[in-house]
Structures are given as C-alpha cells and as structure tokens.
Coordinates of C-alpha atoms in Angstrom, one line a residue:
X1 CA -62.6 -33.5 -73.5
X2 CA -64.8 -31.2 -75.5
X3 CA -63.3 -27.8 -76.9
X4 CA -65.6 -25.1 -76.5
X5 CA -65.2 -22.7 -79.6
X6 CA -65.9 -19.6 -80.7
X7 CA -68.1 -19.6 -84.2
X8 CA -68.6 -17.1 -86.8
X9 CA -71.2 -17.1 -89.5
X10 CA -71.0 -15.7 -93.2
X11 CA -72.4 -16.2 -96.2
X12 CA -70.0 -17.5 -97.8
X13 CA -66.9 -18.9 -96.3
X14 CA -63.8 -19.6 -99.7
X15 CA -60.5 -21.5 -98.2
X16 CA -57.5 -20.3 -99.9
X17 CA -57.0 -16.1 -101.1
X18 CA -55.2 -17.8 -104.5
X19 CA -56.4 -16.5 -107.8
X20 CA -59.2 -18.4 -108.0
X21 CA -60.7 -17.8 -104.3
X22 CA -60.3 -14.0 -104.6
X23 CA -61.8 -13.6 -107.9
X24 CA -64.8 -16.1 -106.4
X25 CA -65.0 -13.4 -103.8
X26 CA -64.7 -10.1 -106.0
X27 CA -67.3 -11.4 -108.4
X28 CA -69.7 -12.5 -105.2
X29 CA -69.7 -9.0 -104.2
X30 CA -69.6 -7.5 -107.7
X31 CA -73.0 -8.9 -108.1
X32 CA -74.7 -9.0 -104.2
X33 CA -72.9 -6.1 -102.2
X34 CA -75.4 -7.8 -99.2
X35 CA -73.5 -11.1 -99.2
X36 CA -71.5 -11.6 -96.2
X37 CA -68.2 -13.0 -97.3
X38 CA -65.1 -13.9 -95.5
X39 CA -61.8 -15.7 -97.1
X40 CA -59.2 -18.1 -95.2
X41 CA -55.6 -18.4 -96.1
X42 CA -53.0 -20.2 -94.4
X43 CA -50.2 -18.1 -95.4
X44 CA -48.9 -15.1 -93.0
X45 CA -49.8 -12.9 -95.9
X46 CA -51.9 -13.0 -98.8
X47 CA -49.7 -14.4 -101.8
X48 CA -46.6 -15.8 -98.9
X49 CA -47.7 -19.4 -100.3
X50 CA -47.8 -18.3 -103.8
X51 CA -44.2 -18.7 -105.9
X52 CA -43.6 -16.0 -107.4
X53 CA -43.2 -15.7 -111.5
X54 CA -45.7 -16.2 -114.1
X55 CA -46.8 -16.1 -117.6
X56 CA -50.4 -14.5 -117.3
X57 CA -53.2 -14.7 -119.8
X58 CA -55.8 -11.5 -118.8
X59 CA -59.1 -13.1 -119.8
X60 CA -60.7 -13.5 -117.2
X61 CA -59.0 -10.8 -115.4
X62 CA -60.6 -8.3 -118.5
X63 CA -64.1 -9.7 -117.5
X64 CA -63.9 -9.4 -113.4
X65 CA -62.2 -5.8 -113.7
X66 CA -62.1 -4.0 -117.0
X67 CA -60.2 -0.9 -115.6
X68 CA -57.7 -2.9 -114.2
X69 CA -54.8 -1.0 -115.8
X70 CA -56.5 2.3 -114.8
X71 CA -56.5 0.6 -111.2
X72 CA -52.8 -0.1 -111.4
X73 CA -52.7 -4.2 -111.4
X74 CA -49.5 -5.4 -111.3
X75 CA -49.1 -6.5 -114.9
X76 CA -46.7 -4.6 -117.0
X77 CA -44.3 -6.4 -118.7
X78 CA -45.4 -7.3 -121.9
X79 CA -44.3 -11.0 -123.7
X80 CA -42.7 -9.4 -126.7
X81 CA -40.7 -12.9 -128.0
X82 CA -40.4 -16.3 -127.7
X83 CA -38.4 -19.1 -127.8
X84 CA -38.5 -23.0 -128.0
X85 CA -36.0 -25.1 -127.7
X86 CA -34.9 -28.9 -127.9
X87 CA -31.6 -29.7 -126.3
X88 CA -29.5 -32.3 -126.3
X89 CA -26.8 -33.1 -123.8
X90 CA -24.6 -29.9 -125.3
X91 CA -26.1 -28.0 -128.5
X92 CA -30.1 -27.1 -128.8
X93 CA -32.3 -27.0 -131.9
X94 CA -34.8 -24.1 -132.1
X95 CA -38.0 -25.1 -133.4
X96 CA -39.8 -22.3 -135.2
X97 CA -42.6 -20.1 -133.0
X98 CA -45.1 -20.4 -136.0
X99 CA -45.0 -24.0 -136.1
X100 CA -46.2 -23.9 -132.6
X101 CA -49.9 -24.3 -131.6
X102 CA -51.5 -21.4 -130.9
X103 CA -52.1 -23.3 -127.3
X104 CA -48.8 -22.5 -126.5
X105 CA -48.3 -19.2 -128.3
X106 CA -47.8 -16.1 -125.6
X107 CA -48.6 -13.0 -127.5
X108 CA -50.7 -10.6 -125.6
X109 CA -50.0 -12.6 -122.4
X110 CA -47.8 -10.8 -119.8
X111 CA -44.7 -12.1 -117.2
X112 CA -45.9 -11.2 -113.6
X113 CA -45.6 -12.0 -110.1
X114 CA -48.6 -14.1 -109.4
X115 CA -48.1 -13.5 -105.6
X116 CA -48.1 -9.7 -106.4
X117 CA -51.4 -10.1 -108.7
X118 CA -53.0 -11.7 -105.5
X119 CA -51.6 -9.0 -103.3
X120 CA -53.6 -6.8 -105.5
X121 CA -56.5 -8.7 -105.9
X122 CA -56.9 -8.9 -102.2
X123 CA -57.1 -5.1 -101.9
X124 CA -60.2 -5.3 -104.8
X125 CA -61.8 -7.6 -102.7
X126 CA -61.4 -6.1 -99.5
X127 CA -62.3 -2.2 -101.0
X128 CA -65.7 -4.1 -101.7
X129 CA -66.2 -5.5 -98.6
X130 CA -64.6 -9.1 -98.2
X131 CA -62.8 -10.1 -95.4
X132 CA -59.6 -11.3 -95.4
X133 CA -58.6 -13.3 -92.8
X134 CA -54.4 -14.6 -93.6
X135 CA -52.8 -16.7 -91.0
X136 CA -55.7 -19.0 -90.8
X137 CA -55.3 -22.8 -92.4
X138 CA -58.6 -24.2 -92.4
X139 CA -57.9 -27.5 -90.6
X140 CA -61.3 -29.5 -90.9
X141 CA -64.9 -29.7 -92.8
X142 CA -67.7 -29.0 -90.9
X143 CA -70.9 -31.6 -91.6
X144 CA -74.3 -31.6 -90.4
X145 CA -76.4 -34.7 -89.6
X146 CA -77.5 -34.9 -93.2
X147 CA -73.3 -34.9 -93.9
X148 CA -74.3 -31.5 -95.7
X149 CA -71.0 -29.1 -95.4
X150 CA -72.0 -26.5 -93.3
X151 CA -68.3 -24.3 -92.7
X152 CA -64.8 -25.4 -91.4
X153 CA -62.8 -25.4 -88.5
X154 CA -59.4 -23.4 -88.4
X155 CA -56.3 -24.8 -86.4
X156 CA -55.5 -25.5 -83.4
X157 CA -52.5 -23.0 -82.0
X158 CA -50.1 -24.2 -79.2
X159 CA -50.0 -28.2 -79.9
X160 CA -46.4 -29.7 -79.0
X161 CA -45.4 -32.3 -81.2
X162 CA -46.8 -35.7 -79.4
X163 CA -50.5 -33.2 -79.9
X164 CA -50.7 -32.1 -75.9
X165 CA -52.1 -29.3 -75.7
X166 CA -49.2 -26.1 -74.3
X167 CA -50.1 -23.4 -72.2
X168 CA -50.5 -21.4 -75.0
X169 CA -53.0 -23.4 -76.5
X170 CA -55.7 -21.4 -78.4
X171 CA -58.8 -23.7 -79.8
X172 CA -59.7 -23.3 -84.0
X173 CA -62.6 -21.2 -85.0
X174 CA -66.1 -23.0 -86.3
X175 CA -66.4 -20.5 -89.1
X176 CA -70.3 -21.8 -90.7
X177 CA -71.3 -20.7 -94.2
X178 CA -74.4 -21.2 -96.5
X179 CA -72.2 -22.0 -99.1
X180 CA -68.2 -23.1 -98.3
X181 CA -65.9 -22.9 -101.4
X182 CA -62.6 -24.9 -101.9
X183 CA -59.7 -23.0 -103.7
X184 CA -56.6 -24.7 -101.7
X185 CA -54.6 -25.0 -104.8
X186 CA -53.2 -28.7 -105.8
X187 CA -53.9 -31.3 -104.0
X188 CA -55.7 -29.4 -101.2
X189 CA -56.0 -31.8 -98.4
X190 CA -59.8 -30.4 -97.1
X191 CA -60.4 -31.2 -101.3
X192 CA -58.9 -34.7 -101.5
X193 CA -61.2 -35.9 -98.4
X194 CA -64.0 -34.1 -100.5
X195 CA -63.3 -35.7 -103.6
X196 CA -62.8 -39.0 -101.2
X197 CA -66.2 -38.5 -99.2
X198 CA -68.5 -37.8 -102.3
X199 CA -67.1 -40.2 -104.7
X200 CA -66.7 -37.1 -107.2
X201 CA -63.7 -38.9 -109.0
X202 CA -66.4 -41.6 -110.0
X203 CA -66.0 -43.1 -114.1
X204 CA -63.1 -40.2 -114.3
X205 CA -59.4 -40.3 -115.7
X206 CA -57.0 -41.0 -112.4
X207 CA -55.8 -37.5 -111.7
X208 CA -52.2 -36.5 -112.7
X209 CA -49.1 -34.3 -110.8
X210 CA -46.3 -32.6 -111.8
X211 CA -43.7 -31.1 -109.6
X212 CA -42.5 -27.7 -110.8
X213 CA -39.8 -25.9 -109.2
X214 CA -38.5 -22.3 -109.8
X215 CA -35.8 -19.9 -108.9
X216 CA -35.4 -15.9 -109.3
X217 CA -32.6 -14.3 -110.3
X218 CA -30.9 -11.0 -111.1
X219 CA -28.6 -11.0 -113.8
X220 CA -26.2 -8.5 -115.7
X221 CA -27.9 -6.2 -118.1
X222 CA -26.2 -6.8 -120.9
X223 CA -27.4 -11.0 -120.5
X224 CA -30.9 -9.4 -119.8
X225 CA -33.8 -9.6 -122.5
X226 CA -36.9 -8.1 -120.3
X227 CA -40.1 -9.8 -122.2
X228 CA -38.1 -13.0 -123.9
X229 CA -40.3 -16.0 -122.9
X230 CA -38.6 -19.1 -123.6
X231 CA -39.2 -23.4 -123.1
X232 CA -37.5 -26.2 -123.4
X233 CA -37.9 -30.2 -123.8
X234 CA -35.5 -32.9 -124.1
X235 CA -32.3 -32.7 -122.1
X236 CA -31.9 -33.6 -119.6
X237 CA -34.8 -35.9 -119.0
X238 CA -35.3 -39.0 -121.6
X239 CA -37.8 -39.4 -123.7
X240 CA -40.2 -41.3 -121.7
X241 CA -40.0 -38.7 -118.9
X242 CA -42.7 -35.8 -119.1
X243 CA -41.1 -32.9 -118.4
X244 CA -39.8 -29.3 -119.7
X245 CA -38.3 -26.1 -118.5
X246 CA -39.1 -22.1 -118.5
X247 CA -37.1 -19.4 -118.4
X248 CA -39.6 -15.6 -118.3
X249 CA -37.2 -12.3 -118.6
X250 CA -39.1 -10.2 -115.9
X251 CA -38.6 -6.7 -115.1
X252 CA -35.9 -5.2 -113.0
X253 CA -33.4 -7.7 -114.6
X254 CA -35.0 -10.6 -113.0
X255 CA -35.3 -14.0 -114.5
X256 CA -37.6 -16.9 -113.7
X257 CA -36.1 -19.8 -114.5
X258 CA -38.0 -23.6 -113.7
X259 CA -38.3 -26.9 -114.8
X260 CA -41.8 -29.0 -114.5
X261 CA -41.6 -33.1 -114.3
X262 CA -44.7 -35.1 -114.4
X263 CA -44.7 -37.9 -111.5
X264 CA -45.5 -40.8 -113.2
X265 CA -41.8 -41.0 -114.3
X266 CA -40.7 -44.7 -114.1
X267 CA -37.1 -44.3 -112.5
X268 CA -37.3 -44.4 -109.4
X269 CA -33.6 -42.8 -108.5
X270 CA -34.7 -40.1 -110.8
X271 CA -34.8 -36.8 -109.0
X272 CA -36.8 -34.5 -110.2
X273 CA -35.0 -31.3 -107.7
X274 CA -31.3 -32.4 -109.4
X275 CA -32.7 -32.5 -113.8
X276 CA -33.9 -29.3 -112.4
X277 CA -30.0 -28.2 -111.4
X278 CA -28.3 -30.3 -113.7
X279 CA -31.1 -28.4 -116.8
X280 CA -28.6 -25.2 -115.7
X281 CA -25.4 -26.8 -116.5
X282 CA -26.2 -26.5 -120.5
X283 CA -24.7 -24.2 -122.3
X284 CA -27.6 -22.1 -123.3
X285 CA -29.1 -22.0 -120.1
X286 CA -25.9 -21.3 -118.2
X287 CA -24.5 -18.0 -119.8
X288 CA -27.7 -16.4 -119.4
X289 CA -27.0 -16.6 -115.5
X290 CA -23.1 -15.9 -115.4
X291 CA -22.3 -13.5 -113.1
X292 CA -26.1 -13.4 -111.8
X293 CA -27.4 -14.0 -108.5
X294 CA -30.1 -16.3 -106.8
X295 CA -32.6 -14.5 -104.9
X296 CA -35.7 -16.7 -104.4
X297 CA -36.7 -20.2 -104.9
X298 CA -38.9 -22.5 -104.0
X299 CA -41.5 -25.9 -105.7
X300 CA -44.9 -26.0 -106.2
X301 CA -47.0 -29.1 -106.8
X302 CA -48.8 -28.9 -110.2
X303 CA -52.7 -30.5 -111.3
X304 CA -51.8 -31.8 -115.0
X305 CA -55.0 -34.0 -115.6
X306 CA -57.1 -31.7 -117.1
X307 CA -60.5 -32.5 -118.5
X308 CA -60.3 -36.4 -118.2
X309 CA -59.6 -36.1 -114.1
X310 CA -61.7 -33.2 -113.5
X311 CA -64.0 -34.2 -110.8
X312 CA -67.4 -33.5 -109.8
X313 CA -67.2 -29.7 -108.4
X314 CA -70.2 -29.6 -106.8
X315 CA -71.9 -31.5 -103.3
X316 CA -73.8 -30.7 -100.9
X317 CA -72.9 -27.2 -99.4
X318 CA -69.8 -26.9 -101.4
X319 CA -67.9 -26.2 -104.7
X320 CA -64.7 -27.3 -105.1
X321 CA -63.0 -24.7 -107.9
X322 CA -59.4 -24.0 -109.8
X323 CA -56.4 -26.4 -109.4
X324 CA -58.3 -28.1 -105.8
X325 CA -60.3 -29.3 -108.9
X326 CA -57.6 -29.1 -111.4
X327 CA -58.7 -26.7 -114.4
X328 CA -54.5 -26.0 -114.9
X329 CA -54.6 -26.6 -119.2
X330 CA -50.7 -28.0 -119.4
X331 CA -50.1 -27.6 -122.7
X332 CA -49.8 -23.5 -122.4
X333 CA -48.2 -24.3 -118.6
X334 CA -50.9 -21.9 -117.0
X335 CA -54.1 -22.4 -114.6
X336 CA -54.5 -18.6 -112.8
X337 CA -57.3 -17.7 -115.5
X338 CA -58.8 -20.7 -115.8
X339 CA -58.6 -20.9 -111.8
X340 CA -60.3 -17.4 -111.9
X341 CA -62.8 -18.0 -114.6
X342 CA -63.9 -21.4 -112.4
X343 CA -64.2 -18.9 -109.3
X344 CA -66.4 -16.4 -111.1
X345 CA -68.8 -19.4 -112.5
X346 CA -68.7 -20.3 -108.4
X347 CA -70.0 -17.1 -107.9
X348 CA -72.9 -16.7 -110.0
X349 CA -74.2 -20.1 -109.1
X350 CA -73.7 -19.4 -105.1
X351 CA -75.4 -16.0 -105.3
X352 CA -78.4 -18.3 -107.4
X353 CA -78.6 -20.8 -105.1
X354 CA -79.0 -17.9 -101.7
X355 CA -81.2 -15.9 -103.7
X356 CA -82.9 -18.0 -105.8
X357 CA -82.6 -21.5 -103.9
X358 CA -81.0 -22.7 -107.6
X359 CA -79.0 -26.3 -106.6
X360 CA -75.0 -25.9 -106.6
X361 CA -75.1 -28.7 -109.0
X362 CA -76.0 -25.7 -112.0
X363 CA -72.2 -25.0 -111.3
X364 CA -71.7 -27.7 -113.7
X365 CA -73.8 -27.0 -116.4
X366 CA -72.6 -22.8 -116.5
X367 CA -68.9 -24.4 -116.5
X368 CA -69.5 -27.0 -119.3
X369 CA -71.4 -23.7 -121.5
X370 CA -68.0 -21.6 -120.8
X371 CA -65.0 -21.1 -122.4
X372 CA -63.0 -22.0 -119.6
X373 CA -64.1 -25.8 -120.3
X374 CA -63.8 -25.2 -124.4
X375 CA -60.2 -24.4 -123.9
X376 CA -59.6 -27.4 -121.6
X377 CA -61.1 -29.4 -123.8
X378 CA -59.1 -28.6 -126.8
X379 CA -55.4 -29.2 -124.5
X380 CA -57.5 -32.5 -123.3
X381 CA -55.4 -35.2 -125.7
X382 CA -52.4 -33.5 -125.3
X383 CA -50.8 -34.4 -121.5
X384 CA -51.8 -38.2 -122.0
X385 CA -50.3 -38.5 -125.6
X386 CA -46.8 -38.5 -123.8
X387 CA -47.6 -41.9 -122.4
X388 CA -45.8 -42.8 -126.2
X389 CA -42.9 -41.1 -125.1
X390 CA -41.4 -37.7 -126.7
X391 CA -41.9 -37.9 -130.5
X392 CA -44.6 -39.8 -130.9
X393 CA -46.2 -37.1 -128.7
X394 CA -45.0 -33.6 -130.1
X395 CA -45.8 -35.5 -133.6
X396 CA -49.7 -36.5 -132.8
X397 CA -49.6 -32.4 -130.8
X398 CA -48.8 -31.0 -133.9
X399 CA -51.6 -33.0 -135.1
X400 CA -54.3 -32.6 -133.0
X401 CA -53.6 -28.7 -132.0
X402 CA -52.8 -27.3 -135.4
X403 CA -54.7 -29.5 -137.9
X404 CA -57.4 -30.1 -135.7
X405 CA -57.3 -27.2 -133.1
X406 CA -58.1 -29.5 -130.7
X407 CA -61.2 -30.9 -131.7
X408 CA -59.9 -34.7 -132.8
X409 CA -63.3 -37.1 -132.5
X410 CA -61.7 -39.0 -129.4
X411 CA -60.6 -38.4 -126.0
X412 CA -57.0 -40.2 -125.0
X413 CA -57.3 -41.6 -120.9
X414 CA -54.8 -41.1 -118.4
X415 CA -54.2 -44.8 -118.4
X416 CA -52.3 -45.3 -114.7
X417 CA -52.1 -43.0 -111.4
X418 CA -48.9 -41.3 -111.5
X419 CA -47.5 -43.9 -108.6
X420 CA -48.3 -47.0 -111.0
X421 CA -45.5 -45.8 -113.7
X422 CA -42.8 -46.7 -111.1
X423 CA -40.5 -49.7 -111.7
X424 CA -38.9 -51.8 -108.8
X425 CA -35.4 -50.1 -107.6
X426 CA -33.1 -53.4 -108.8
X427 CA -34.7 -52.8 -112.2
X428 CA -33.9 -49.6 -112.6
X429 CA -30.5 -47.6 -113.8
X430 CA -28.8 -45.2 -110.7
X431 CA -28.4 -41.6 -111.9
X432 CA -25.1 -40.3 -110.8
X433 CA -26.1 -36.5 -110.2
X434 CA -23.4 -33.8 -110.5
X435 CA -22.0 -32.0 -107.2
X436 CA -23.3 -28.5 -106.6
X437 CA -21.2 -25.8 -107.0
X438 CA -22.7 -23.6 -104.9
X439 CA -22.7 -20.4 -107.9
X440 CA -25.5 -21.9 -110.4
X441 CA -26.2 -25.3 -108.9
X442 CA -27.1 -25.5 -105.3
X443 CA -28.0 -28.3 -102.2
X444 CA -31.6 -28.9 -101.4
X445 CA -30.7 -28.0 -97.8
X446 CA -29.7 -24.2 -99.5
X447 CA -32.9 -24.5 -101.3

C-alpha cells in the first residue's frame, strides 16, 4: 500500500550533526543567512554517536570561528608531551619525539571530547539559524526521474521485527533539498549506495577500515599526567598486522586509552576487541590504570584509505564530505579538521551552485586547491607501505615523511580490499586469548 507522508523543504538538507556536517552548516549560514538549512542525526542527541576522546588539530576550527576561545569551545587541555613507544611482549623502547615526522607530532594540538566539541558546535549552528533535528536517521535517498537526488526519507517508527507495521506505527518524513549533503561518518550506508549508484569509486585505490576501539577512565592522581599524549606499535599484534594504540591524559584525571587495527589482517582467529584487552596487560600500560576505574567505552569504525580511495564527492544533487568520503589522514590518527575543512569547501560550492547555478562538480576542483588535500597527500604513501609489514614500513615513513616531507615522485596503491588479506581458517594459527579479569580486562558482553 502507499504511505502517505508528510514532506518538508529546505535548502539544504546535511545527514549526520558530526564535525564535518555542522561545520557544512555553520559556514552555509556564515556566508547566506537566507539559506534555509536543516541537519539530520540519528543519535538521541547531538554527539550520543560520537566516542568520546580526541586529539584535536584547530585549523579549520581557527578559520570557521576565530573567537572560539572567547565563545568558550570546549578545548582546554593543551598536549604539553609526548610519547612513542615500541613494545615487546614485556619491556618497551622509546623512540625519540624529534625523530618523529612532523605528521605525527601533537604540539599545539589539544585532548578533547569530540562529542562535547559537536555539542558546542551544534549551539553555533543553531544561534545562526540551522535546524537541528536529533533522533532522525535518514533511512533512504530520494531520486527524481532524471535519478537526480532530490532529499531523503527518515525512518519508519513502530515496525516489529518480521517489518508489520504496530499500532504505533508513524510513516518517515520526505525531507526535499536543492542540495543534500552526506556526512554519516565511515561507512555511511545512504554513502556506500551513493558511491555504488554513481560509480564514484571508478580507477580508485579499494577503500581501507580500521576498527578502533576506546575506553575512559579515571585514575589516581598521583598515576595522572593531564596533557601526556602517548602511542604505541608492536605488541601485541605481529608485524604483518596494522595496528597501534593511544593513550591521551585528559582533564579531570581521565584517560583515553584505544587501540586501532586495520581489517585487512590475514588471521582470521585474530580478534581485534581481545589485542585491544590483552595491549592492557603490559606493564607500561597497566600501572597507569592500577587502582583506576572504567567509566565509558565503546568502537568506532575508522576510513584509513586516504587519497588513493577517495571517491568522487560530488553527483547529481549531492556531495558526499569527511569520513562518508574518507578525508581521515592516518598517519597523525585524526580526521575531525580535515572532516570540517571538507564541509566548509561543501559550503562554498553549494551556496555557488543556488546563487550562482555553479555545478557541484567545482567541489572538486576548490578541494584539490586546499590544504586539506595537500596534507592528505603528503600521509598518502604512508598507510599502504605497511603492506611490507612493520619495519620495512616505519623505515620507508621515516623516508618519505622526514627526507621527503611527503612529496616522494610516486603514489604506493592499496593493492587488495581489506576482506582479500584473509587466509582460510585450517591455514591459520588459533590465538588463545587471556580470561578477563573483570578490573583492567573485561567481556565483550560488559563492553
């Protein structure tokens, strides 16, 4: 039977209120007050799907707003020193912070809570006049005949689970836009069927994931170091598994602590949730949460392609911006400025092509002139060196970031879809994981 529903018309319609969506929005209205915009996030609250902890660069926050200290922005805690660490099964090696490239140098960048930057952002954008609509997942792509995007459809409410519809059924929203914007975060699924539909993964890398996954804790004073920003590599992952860890001493004697593994590891009784636990067993990692308690945690899917998998961001009606796109650079571990920097470019060229009837294909050209695509560029041989497994890599790094800041004459492909790298199960050596103990180590079911 046909639903009858309601429809609403903007402007611009943006799916997700992430980092890059709200600064798409701020800068929309930073430059046409008159432009009708409206934002669509699935989570209860603006920054409920974001997980929580974060190295921030300011860049492109110091271009949206200036004043954003005088405005009181959630960033306060300054990185003041670093570590770097290679462990072995028991005892670590520090490798020197001025050896490292300046890609993954932290000075001047700051350890926040992302989802409390977006909470702030979302009152910036709604003081200028965008609005906020949280609770809403944006369920489907409208298309006109001409298969132009014209808006989305929000969810269904009151579906049981065989999909009858329950007395409290409530039909989705049409919600039509001149322009709709896709800032879902990784692997979006309204930006997979776009990147599907439009072919705009055509002649590109096959894109790359990593699964990160993080935990808050308060600890002891005495074990706290508020501005200490440290990484490892090596244990307990082998060297032909990507992978790494980060621990950020927050304010408030909180600690982030996570661990990222790239999903094209080849074992395929690795799991990636117990390196994470077992990564807390080491010595160094451990006494810094003796006598601490877990308060969050939680995993986040990661974009790790970077320039090589980028796809097309534009198509007809549409851009497709920040990790939905995948403008993460992996070597510093960070994607909310570049995700913002994207959104601001999205801007510009949307408010063009209302005013001015400029194609959303000059989206490309303003990102390719920006910095945002310089820096990606320089990390772009970096994530698929590791395909040589641990040395080799950190070797030709050293290489390409510090003697060559990033501007070697070649380009290194991703040469397999993360899936590829898996060996058959009767070829493969089991992993006998350590039991939980409940204190530093903990079930998935408790996760």
């Amino acid at each position: 039977m046909d639903i009858q529903r309601e429809s609403m018309e903007y402007d611009v319609v943006i799916v997700g209120a992430g980092p890059a969506g709200l600064a798409t929005s701020i800068k929309l209205k930073q430059i046409n007050p008159d432009l009708n915009v409206c934002i669509l996030e699935k989570g209860s609250e603006v920054g409920a799907h974001i997980l929580s902890g974060n190295v921030f660069e300011t860049r492109a926050l110091d271009e949206l707003i200036p004043n954003w200290k005088e405005k009181n922005a959630p960033i306060k805690t300054k990185v003041k020193k670093e570590k770097f660490l290679f462990l072995s099964k028991k005892n670590s090696l520090s490798w020197p912070t001025w050896l490292l490239p300046n890609v993954q140098k932290n000075h001047k960048n700051y350890i926040i809570s992302l989802a409390n930057l977006c909470r702030w952002l979302s009152t910036q954008a709604e003081d200028l006049g965008v609005e906020i609509f949280p609770g809403f997942a944006a369920s489907n792509i409208i298309y006109d005949d001409e298969k132009k995007i014209v808006g989305v459809q929000t969810g269904d409410m009151g579906i049981d689970k065989d999909g009858n519809h329950k007395d409290s059924f409530e039909p989705g929203l049409n919600i039509f836009a001149k322009v709709t914007v896709l800032s879902e975060g990784c692997r979006g699924h309204l930006g997979k069927e776009v990147i599907s539909k439009f072919k705009l993964n055509e002649n590109k890398s096959p894109q790359q994931y990593g699964i990160g996954f993080k935990e808050i804790w308060e600890i002891p004073e005495d074990q706290h170091d508020e501005g200490m920003v440290m990484h490892t590599a090596g244990w307990p992952l082998d060297n032909s598994t990507y992978g790494g860890s980060f621990c950020y001493h927050a304010e408030k004697n909180q600690v982030y602590i996570g661990y990222v593994i790239g999903l094209d590891y080849q074992n395929p009784y690795l799991s990636p949730y117990d390196e994470f636990q077992r990564f807390k067993t080491h010595p160094v990692i451990s006494k810094i949460f003796k006598n601490g308690k877990r308060i969050s945690y939680g995993a986040r899917a990661l974009i790790e392609g970077g320039l090589q998998s980028l796809p097309t961001m534009h198509m007809p009606g549409a851009l497709i911006i920040g990790c939905d796109a995948g403008t993460l650079n992996m070597p510093k571990i960070k994607g909310s400025h570049t995700a913002m920097k994207s959104g601001m470019i999205a801007a510009e060229t949307i408010n063009d092509f209302i005013t001015k009837k400029t194609p959303l294909s000059e989206y490309e050209n303003r990102f390719k002139k920006s910095w945002v695509y310089n820096e990606l560029y320089k990390a772009r041989n970096v994530k698929p060196s590791f395909q040589w497994s641990l040395i080799p890599a950190i070797i030709f790094t050293g290489i390409d970031q510090i003697f060559f800041r990033g501007y070697l004459p070649f380009t290194l492909k991703h040469a397999h879809a993360d899936h590829e790298t898996l060996m058959p199960a009767n070829k493969a050596q089991q992993i006998e994981y350590p039991k939980y103990d409940g204190e530093l180590t903990f079930d998935k079911t408790s996760s």
